[in-house]
Amino acid sequence: MKFPGSVLASVFLFVAETAAALYLSSTYRSAGDRIWQSLTLLFALLPCVLVQFSLVFIHRDLSRDRPLVLLLHILQLGPVVRCVEVFYIYFHAGRVEEPYVSITKKRQMPKDGHSEELEKEVGQAEGKLFTHRSAFSRASVIQAFLGSAPQLTLQLYICILQQEITVARGIFMALSLLSIVYGALRCNILAIKIKYDDYDVSVKPAAYLCIFLWRSFEIATRVIVLVLFSSVLQIWILPVVLVNFFAFFFHPWILFWQSKSTLPENIEKALSKVGTAIVLCLLTFLYSGINMFCWSAVQLKLNGSDLIDKSQNWCRLALYYILRFFENAFLLLMWYLYRTDVYLYVCAPLLVLQLLIGYCIAVLFMLVFYQFCHPCKKLFSSNVSEGLLLCFKFFCYVCKPLQASDTSVEKADLKSAEDTENDVQASSKANESQNGNACQSVSSNA
């Protein structure tokens, strides 16, 4: 039975980040910064409440008679209690023979074009641990992008305004960044297991390392770009955030309305249509929060049974990163043009170059992951190298008419130049012949 290390990591980040936020808010209160104190508490308590709701919803505690567990969730101690329960199940598993087991069928990764189907017995303890891991993975994503990401942005903005990084704030920002990267990593693993649910998927350490580096560079550069832009153009950061947020919020709903489907009924049997719509709105809210800072590996499909788009859409992925790169470049250009004396001792061109290169490094690690480290790369209909080759062919196809038009213009210019030279030579010859005839007539008269 697999050790529940992901549960332990989720609970550690949850407790550490919440404790650091409470301590930092107390320092803001003692310094008289009521606004920073309120915002720090807001971004710390909001994900706590959402994490409690998600754990209760996934474990279906509302339909079960567990008042003590519900009380502990109200006291914001739900993740700690769930973690204790997980390790109790783990250490007591196997001591007593389980009377009931379920048999799951998984297919192996194809080898030489063939894939075998394997049967595996899953006991009650292992099934409970699987449910807990799944619940904590979703809770980590909620905590990362609805709490840690705005928290990190806020604290970095305060550092720039005060031109100081205290020890407490530095530790808190490091925890927040680690929480966001871990949430993005869990989102990637979750997407793989949902898309390839029929296969026995095992993620290797090299894949974890690639995802960690990919997400670290992507999220760090994105947060720094947003903070730099907001430090010089405070009013214009709001339209940038709202456009990004609502674009990703309404995109799944637009596709759902175009399909003319009805609301899915397999989310929760006890929910009405209004409750189902609220749950889907919260899901798209989280989806837009993820895409605000990085690419969401889980793509929503509201008219599907699993609410997840299981197809590998390379065009959407490429379009996202191209548009995000140009957006970051534009925001950095605006910061460079309107930067204040706060950045007097900062080499602005070098900083812009470092951030753009950092984002390109993130894209590079993403390509390495999908090309070499993805656990299900054998199931891809087309790999990354073929996609890049197709992009290069497309750009060459686009550039060919431009080159053809340029060469035609050059040829027309050369032809016109040759025609003018020929006309000049012909006129000079005509003048010479006329002068020769005039000389002959003069000599004959003489």
Coordinates of C-alpha atoms in Angstrom, one line a residue:
M1 CA 0.0 0.0 0.0
K2 CA 1.4 3.4 -1.0
F3 CA 2.5 5.7 1.7
P4 CA 0.2 8.8 1.9
G5 CA 2.9 11.4 1.5
S6 CA 0.8 13.7 -0.6
V7 CA -1.7 14.0 2.3
L8 CA 1.1 14.9 4.7
A9 CA 2.5 17.5 2.3
S10 CA -0.9 19.1 1.8
V11 CA -1.6 19.3 5.5
F12 CA 1.9 20.7 6.3
L13 CA 1.5 23.5 3.7
F14 CA -2.1 24.2 4.9
V15 CA -1.0 24.6 8.6
A16 CA 2.3 26.3 8.0
E17 CA 0.8 28.9 5.6
T18 CA -2.2 29.6 7.8
A19 CA 0.1 30.1 10.9
A20 CA 2.5 32.3 9.0
A21 CA -0.4 34.4 7.7
L22 CA -1.9 34.9 11.2
Y23 CA 1.5 35.9 12.6
L24 CA 2.2 38.3 9.7
S25 CA -1.2 39.9 10.1
S26 CA -0.5 40.5 13.8
T27 CA 2.7 42.4 12.8
Y28 CA 0.7 44.5 10.4
R29 CA -1.7 45.3 13.2
S30 CA 1.1 46.3 15.6
A31 CA 2.5 48.5 12.8
G32 CA -0.9 50.2 12.2
D33 CA -1.3 48.8 8.7
R34 CA -5.0 47.9 8.9
I35 CA -5.4 47.5 5.1
W36 CA -2.6 45.0 4.8
Q37 CA -3.8 43.2 7.9
S38 CA -7.3 42.8 6.5
L39 CA -6.2 41.6 3.0
T40 CA -3.7 39.1 4.6
L41 CA -6.4 37.7 6.8
L42 CA -8.9 37.6 3.8
F43 CA -6.6 35.6 1.6
A44 CA -5.7 33.3 4.5
L45 CA -9.2 32.5 5.7
L46 CA -11.1 32.3 2.4
P47 CA -9.2 29.2 1.2
C48 CA -9.5 27.7 4.6
V49 CA -13.3 27.9 4.4
L50 CA -13.3 26.6 0.8
V51 CA -11.0 23.7 1.8
Q52 CA -13.4 22.7 4.6
F53 CA -16.3 22.7 2.2
S54 CA -14.5 20.7 -0.5
L55 CA -13.5 18.0 2.0
V56 CA -17.0 17.7 3.4
F57 CA -18.5 17.6 -0.1
I58 CA -16.1 15.0 -1.5
H59 CA -16.5 12.7 1.5
R60 CA -20.3 13.3 1.5
D61 CA -20.4 14.0 5.2
L62 CA -23.7 15.9 5.0
S63 CA -25.5 12.8 4.1
R64 CA -23.8 10.8 6.9
D65 CA -24.3 11.0 10.7
R66 CA -20.9 12.5 11.7
P67 CA -21.6 15.6 13.8
L68 CA -18.2 15.6 15.4
V69 CA -16.4 15.7 12.1
L70 CA -18.6 18.5 10.9
L71 CA -17.9 20.5 14.1
L72 CA -14.2 20.1 13.6
H73 CA -14.6 21.4 10.0
I74 CA -16.4 24.4 11.3
L75 CA -13.5 25.0 13.7
Q76 CA -11.2 24.9 10.6
L77 CA -9.5 21.7 11.9
G78 CA -10.9 19.4 9.1
P79 CA -7.6 18.8 7.2
V80 CA -5.7 17.9 10.5
V81 CA -8.5 15.4 11.5
R82 CA -8.6 13.9 8.0
C83 CA -4.8 13.5 8.1
V84 CA -4.9 11.7 11.4
E85 CA -7.7 9.4 10.0
V86 CA -5.6 8.7 6.9
F87 CA -2.5 7.6 8.9
Y88 CA -4.7 5.5 11.3
I89 CA -6.1 3.6 8.3
Y90 CA -2.6 3.2 6.8
F91 CA -1.0 1.8 9.9
H92 CA -3.9 -0.5 10.7
A93 CA -4.3 -1.8 7.2
G94 CA -3.5 -5.5 6.8
R95 CA -3.8 -6.4 10.4
V96 CA -7.3 -7.7 10.0
E97 CA -8.5 -9.6 7.0
E98 CA -11.1 -7.6 5.1
P99 CA -14.3 -9.5 4.3
Y100 CA -15.1 -7.5 1.1
V101 CA -12.7 -6.5 -1.7
S102 CA -13.4 -5.0 -5.0
I103 CA -11.7 -5.9 -8.3
T104 CA -10.5 -3.1 -10.6
K105 CA -9.4 -3.6 -14.2
K106 CA -6.6 -1.5 -15.5
R107 CA -4.7 -1.7 -18.8
Q108 CA -0.9 -1.5 -19.0
M109 CA 0.9 1.0 -21.1
P110 CA 1.2 -0.4 -24.7
K111 CA 4.4 -2.3 -25.5
D112 CA 5.1 -3.1 -29.1
G113 CA 1.5 -2.0 -30.0
H114 CA -0.1 -4.4 -27.5
S115 CA -1.7 -3.6 -24.1
E116 CA -2.7 -6.2 -21.5
E117 CA -5.5 -5.8 -19.0
L118 CA -4.7 -6.4 -15.4
E119 CA -7.0 -7.2 -12.5
K120 CA -6.3 -5.9 -9.0
E121 CA -8.0 -6.5 -5.7
V122 CA -8.7 -3.3 -3.8
G123 CA -9.7 -3.6 -0.1
Q124 CA -11.8 -1.2 1.9
A125 CA -8.7 0.4 3.5
E126 CA -7.0 1.1 0.2
G127 CA -10.3 2.5 -1.3
K128 CA -10.6 4.9 1.7
L129 CA -7.0 6.0 1.3
F130 CA -7.6 6.6 -2.5
T131 CA -10.6 8.8 -1.6
H132 CA -8.6 10.8 0.9
R133 CA -5.7 11.3 -1.5
S134 CA -8.2 12.5 -4.2
A135 CA -9.9 14.9 -1.7
F136 CA -6.6 16.4 -0.5
S137 CA -5.3 16.8 -4.1
R138 CA -8.4 19.0 -4.9
A139 CA -8.0 20.8 -1.6
S140 CA -4.4 21.6 -2.4
V141 CA -5.4 23.1 -5.8
I142 CA -8.1 25.3 -4.1
Q143 CA -5.7 26.5 -1.4
A144 CA -3.0 27.2 -4.0
F145 CA -4.9 29.4 -6.5
L146 CA -7.6 30.9 -4.4
G147 CA -5.4 31.7 -1.4
S148 CA -1.7 31.3 -1.9
A149 CA -1.5 33.0 -5.3
P150 CA -3.2 36.2 -4.4
Q151 CA -1.4 36.1 -1.0
L152 CA 2.0 35.9 -2.7
T153 CA 1.1 38.8 -5.1
L154 CA -0.1 40.9 -2.2
Q155 CA 3.0 40.3 0.0
L156 CA 5.4 41.0 -2.9
Y157 CA 3.5 44.2 -3.7
I158 CA 3.9 45.3 -0.1
C159 CA 7.7 44.5 -0.2
I160 CA 8.1 46.8 -3.3
L161 CA 6.1 49.6 -1.6
Q162 CA 8.0 49.4 1.7
Q163 CA 11.3 48.6 -0.1
E164 CA 12.0 45.9 2.6
I165 CA 11.7 42.2 2.9
T166 CA 11.4 41.1 6.5
V167 CA 12.2 37.6 7.7
A168 CA 8.6 36.7 8.4
R169 CA 7.4 38.0 5.1
G170 CA 10.2 36.2 3.2
I171 CA 9.3 32.9 4.9
F172 CA 5.6 33.5 4.2
M173 CA 6.2 34.2 0.5
A174 CA 8.4 31.1 0.2
L175 CA 5.6 29.0 1.7
S176 CA 3.0 30.6 -0.6
L177 CA 5.2 30.0 -3.7
L178 CA 5.8 26.4 -2.7
S179 CA 2.0 25.9 -2.1
I180 CA 1.2 27.3 -5.5
V181 CA 3.7 25.1 -7.3
Y182 CA 2.6 22.0 -5.3
G183 CA -1.1 22.8 -6.2
A184 CA -0.2 23.1 -9.9
L185 CA 1.8 19.8 -9.7
R186 CA -1.2 18.1 -8.1
C187 CA -3.4 19.6 -10.8
N188 CA -1.1 18.0 -13.5
I189 CA -1.1 14.6 -11.8
L190 CA -4.9 14.8 -11.3
A191 CA -5.4 15.6 -15.0
I192 CA -3.3 12.6 -16.1
K193 CA -5.2 10.2 -13.9
I194 CA -8.6 11.5 -15.0
K195 CA -7.7 11.5 -18.7
Y196 CA -6.1 8.0 -18.6
D197 CA -8.3 6.4 -16.0
D198 CA -8.4 3.1 -17.9
Y199 CA -4.6 2.7 -17.6
D200 CA -2.3 1.8 -14.8
V201 CA -0.4 5.1 -14.6
S202 CA 2.8 5.5 -12.6
V203 CA 4.6 8.9 -12.5
K204 CA 8.4 8.7 -12.3
P205 CA 10.6 11.1 -10.3
A206 CA 11.9 12.7 -13.5
A207 CA 8.3 13.7 -14.4
Y208 CA 7.8 15.3 -11.0
L209 CA 11.0 17.2 -11.3
C210 CA 10.1 18.5 -14.8
I211 CA 6.6 19.6 -13.6
F212 CA 8.1 21.3 -10.5
L213 CA 10.6 23.3 -12.5
W214 CA 8.1 24.1 -15.2
R215 CA 5.5 25.4 -12.7
S216 CA 8.1 27.2 -10.6
F217 CA 9.4 29.3 -13.4
E218 CA 6.0 29.9 -14.9
I219 CA 4.3 31.0 -11.7
A220 CA 7.2 33.0 -10.3
T221 CA 7.6 35.1 -13.5
R222 CA 3.9 35.6 -13.8
V223 CA 3.5 36.9 -10.2
I224 CA 6.5 39.2 -10.6
V225 CA 5.2 40.7 -13.9
L226 CA 1.8 41.4 -12.3
V227 CA 3.3 43.0 -9.2
L228 CA 5.7 45.2 -11.3
F229 CA 2.9 46.4 -13.5
S230 CA 0.6 47.1 -10.6
S231 CA 3.3 49.1 -8.7
V232 CA 3.4 51.7 -11.5
L233 CA -0.1 51.5 -13.0
Q234 CA -2.4 50.7 -10.0
I235 CA -5.6 51.6 -11.8
W236 CA -4.9 49.6 -15.0
I237 CA -4.2 46.3 -13.1
L238 CA -7.9 45.9 -12.4
P239 CA -8.9 45.7 -16.1
V240 CA -6.0 43.3 -16.8
V241 CA -7.1 41.0 -14.0
L242 CA -10.8 41.2 -14.8
V243 CA -10.3 40.5 -18.6
N244 CA -8.2 37.4 -17.8
F245 CA -10.6 36.2 -15.1
F246 CA -13.9 36.6 -17.0
A247 CA -12.4 35.2 -20.3
F248 CA -11.5 31.9 -18.6
F249 CA -14.7 32.0 -16.5
F250 CA -17.1 32.3 -19.4
H251 CA -15.2 30.2 -21.9
P252 CA -16.5 26.8 -20.6
W253 CA -20.0 28.2 -20.3
I254 CA -20.0 29.5 -23.8
L255 CA -19.0 26.0 -25.1
F256 CA -21.7 24.5 -22.9
W257 CA -24.4 26.8 -24.3
Q258 CA -23.3 26.2 -27.8
S259 CA -23.6 22.4 -27.3
K260 CA -27.3 23.0 -26.1
S261 CA -26.8 20.3 -23.4
T262 CA -28.5 20.1 -20.0
L263 CA -26.8 20.3 -16.7
P264 CA -25.1 17.1 -15.6
E265 CA -26.9 15.1 -13.0
N266 CA -24.1 12.9 -11.7
I267 CA -22.4 15.5 -9.5
E268 CA -24.5 14.9 -6.4
K269 CA -27.9 13.2 -6.3
A270 CA -29.1 15.4 -3.5
L271 CA -28.4 18.6 -5.4
S272 CA -31.1 20.4 -7.3
K273 CA -30.5 22.2 -10.6
V274 CA -29.8 25.4 -8.7
G275 CA -27.3 23.6 -6.5
T276 CA -25.7 22.0 -9.5
A277 CA -25.3 25.3 -11.2
I278 CA -23.7 26.8 -8.1
V279 CA -21.2 24.0 -7.9
L280 CA -20.4 24.4 -11.6
C281 CA -19.9 28.2 -11.1
L282 CA -17.5 27.5 -8.2
L283 CA -15.6 25.0 -10.4
T284 CA -15.3 27.5 -13.2
F285 CA -14.3 30.2 -10.7
L286 CA -11.4 27.9 -9.6
Y287 CA -10.6 27.2 -13.2
S288 CA -10.3 30.9 -14.1
G289 CA -8.1 31.4 -10.9
I290 CA -5.7 28.7 -12.1
N291 CA -5.4 30.1 -15.6
M292 CA -4.8 33.6 -14.2
F293 CA -1.3 32.4 -13.0
C294 CA -0.5 29.3 -15.1
W295 CA -1.9 26.8 -17.6
S296 CA -4.6 24.6 -16.1
A297 CA -3.8 21.0 -17.0
V298 CA -7.5 20.1 -16.3
Q299 CA -9.6 21.6 -19.1
L300 CA -13.3 21.9 -18.2
K301 CA -16.1 20.4 -20.4
L302 CA -19.4 21.1 -18.6
N303 CA -21.5 19.0 -21.0
G304 CA -19.4 15.9 -20.3
S305 CA -20.1 13.2 -17.8
D306 CA -16.8 13.8 -16.0
L307 CA -16.8 17.6 -16.5
I308 CA -13.3 17.2 -17.9
D309 CA -12.1 17.4 -21.5
K310 CA -10.0 14.2 -22.0
S311 CA -8.6 15.1 -25.4
Q312 CA -5.1 16.4 -25.8
N313 CA -5.5 19.8 -27.4
W314 CA -2.1 21.0 -28.4
C315 CA -3.4 24.0 -30.3
R316 CA -5.1 25.4 -27.2
L317 CA -1.9 24.8 -25.2
A318 CA 0.3 26.6 -27.8
L319 CA -2.2 29.5 -28.1
Y320 CA -2.3 30.0 -24.3
Y321 CA 1.5 30.2 -24.0
I322 CA 1.9 32.4 -27.0
L323 CA -0.7 34.9 -25.9
R324 CA 0.6 34.8 -22.3
F325 CA 4.1 35.5 -23.4
F326 CA 3.0 38.6 -25.4
E327 CA 0.9 39.8 -22.5
N328 CA 3.8 39.5 -20.1
A329 CA 6.0 41.3 -22.6
F330 CA 3.5 44.1 -22.9
L331 CA 3.0 44.5 -19.2
L332 CA 6.8 44.6 -18.7
L333 CA 7.0 47.3 -21.5
M334 CA 4.5 49.4 -19.7
W335 CA 6.4 49.0 -16.4
Y336 CA 9.6 50.0 -18.1
L337 CA 8.1 53.1 -19.6
Y338 CA 6.3 54.3 -16.5
R339 CA 8.7 53.0 -13.7
T340 CA 9.2 55.4 -10.8
D341 CA 12.2 56.3 -8.6
V342 CA 11.5 53.2 -6.5
Y343 CA 13.4 51.2 -9.2
L344 CA 16.3 53.7 -9.4
Y345 CA 18.9 51.1 -8.5
V346 CA 17.4 48.3 -10.5
C347 CA 18.7 47.6 -14.0
A348 CA 15.4 47.6 -15.8
P349 CA 16.4 46.1 -19.2
L350 CA 18.2 43.3 -17.5
L351 CA 15.2 42.5 -15.3
V352 CA 12.9 42.5 -18.3
L353 CA 15.2 40.2 -20.1
Q354 CA 15.5 37.8 -17.1
L355 CA 11.7 37.6 -16.7
L356 CA 11.1 36.8 -20.4
I357 CA 13.9 34.2 -20.4
G358 CA 12.5 32.7 -17.2
Y359 CA 9.1 32.3 -18.9
C360 CA 10.8 30.7 -21.9
I361 CA 12.6 28.3 -19.6
A362 CA 9.2 27.3 -18.1
V363 CA 8.0 26.5 -21.6
L364 CA 11.2 24.5 -22.3
F365 CA 10.6 22.3 -19.2
M366 CA 7.0 21.9 -20.3
L367 CA 8.1 20.6 -23.7
V368 CA 10.6 18.3 -22.1
F369 CA 7.9 16.9 -19.9
Y370 CA 5.5 16.2 -22.7
Q371 CA 8.2 14.8 -25.0
F372 CA 10.2 12.6 -22.7
C373 CA 8.7 12.4 -19.1
H374 CA 4.9 12.1 -19.6
P375 CA 3.8 8.7 -18.2
C376 CA 1.3 8.3 -21.1
K377 CA 3.3 9.7 -24.0
K378 CA 2.9 6.4 -25.9
L379 CA -0.9 7.1 -26.1
F380 CA -0.5 10.5 -27.8
S381 CA -1.7 10.7 -31.3
S382 CA 1.0 13.3 -32.0
N383 CA 3.9 14.3 -29.8
V384 CA 5.5 17.7 -29.1
S385 CA 8.2 17.5 -31.8
E386 CA 5.5 16.8 -34.5
G387 CA 3.6 19.8 -33.2
L388 CA 6.6 22.1 -33.3
L389 CA 7.4 20.9 -36.8
L390 CA 3.8 21.6 -37.8
C391 CA 4.1 25.1 -36.3
F392 CA 7.3 25.8 -38.3
K393 CA 5.7 24.6 -41.5
F394 CA 2.8 26.9 -40.8
F395 CA 5.0 29.9 -40.2
C396 CA 7.0 29.0 -43.4
Y397 CA 3.8 28.8 -45.3
V398 CA 2.7 32.2 -44.0
C399 CA 6.1 33.7 -44.8
K400 CA 6.3 32.3 -48.3
P401 CA 3.8 34.8 -49.9
L402 CA 5.6 37.7 -48.2
Q403 CA 8.9 36.5 -49.6
A404 CA 7.3 36.0 -53.0
S405 CA 5.9 39.5 -53.0
D406 CA 9.2 40.9 -51.9
T407 CA 11.1 39.1 -54.7
S408 CA 8.4 40.1 -57.2
V409 CA 8.8 43.8 -56.1
E410 CA 12.6 43.4 -56.4
K411 CA 12.3 41.9 -59.8
A412 CA 10.0 44.7 -60.9
D413 CA 12.4 47.3 -59.6
L414 CA 15.3 45.6 -61.4
K415 CA 13.3 45.4 -64.6
S416 CA 12.3 49.1 -64.4
A417 CA 15.9 50.0 -63.7
E418 CA 17.0 48.0 -66.8
D419 CA 14.3 49.6 -68.9
T420 CA 15.4 53.1 -67.9
E421 CA 19.0 52.3 -68.7
N422 CA 18.0 50.9 -72.1
D423 CA 15.9 54.1 -72.8
V424 CA 18.9 56.3 -71.8
Q425 CA 21.2 54.3 -74.0
A426 CA 18.7 54.5 -76.9
S427 CA 18.2 58.2 -76.5
S428 CA 22.0 58.8 -76.4
K429 CA 22.5 56.8 -79.6
A430 CA 19.7 58.8 -81.3
N431 CA 21.4 62.0 -80.2
E432 CA 24.7 60.8 -81.5
S433 CA 23.2 59.8 -84.9
Q434 CA 21.5 63.2 -85.2
N435 CA 24.8 65.0 -84.4
G436 CA 26.5 62.8 -87.0
N437 CA 24.0 63.7 -89.7
A438 CA 24.3 67.3 -88.9
C439 CA 28.1 67.3 -89.3
Q440 CA 27.8 65.5 -92.6
S441 CA 25.3 68.1 -94.0
V442 CA 27.6 70.9 -92.9
S443 CA 30.6 69.4 -94.6
S444 CA 28.7 68.8 -97.9
N445 CA 27.5 72.4 -98.0
A446 CA 31.1 73.5 -97.5

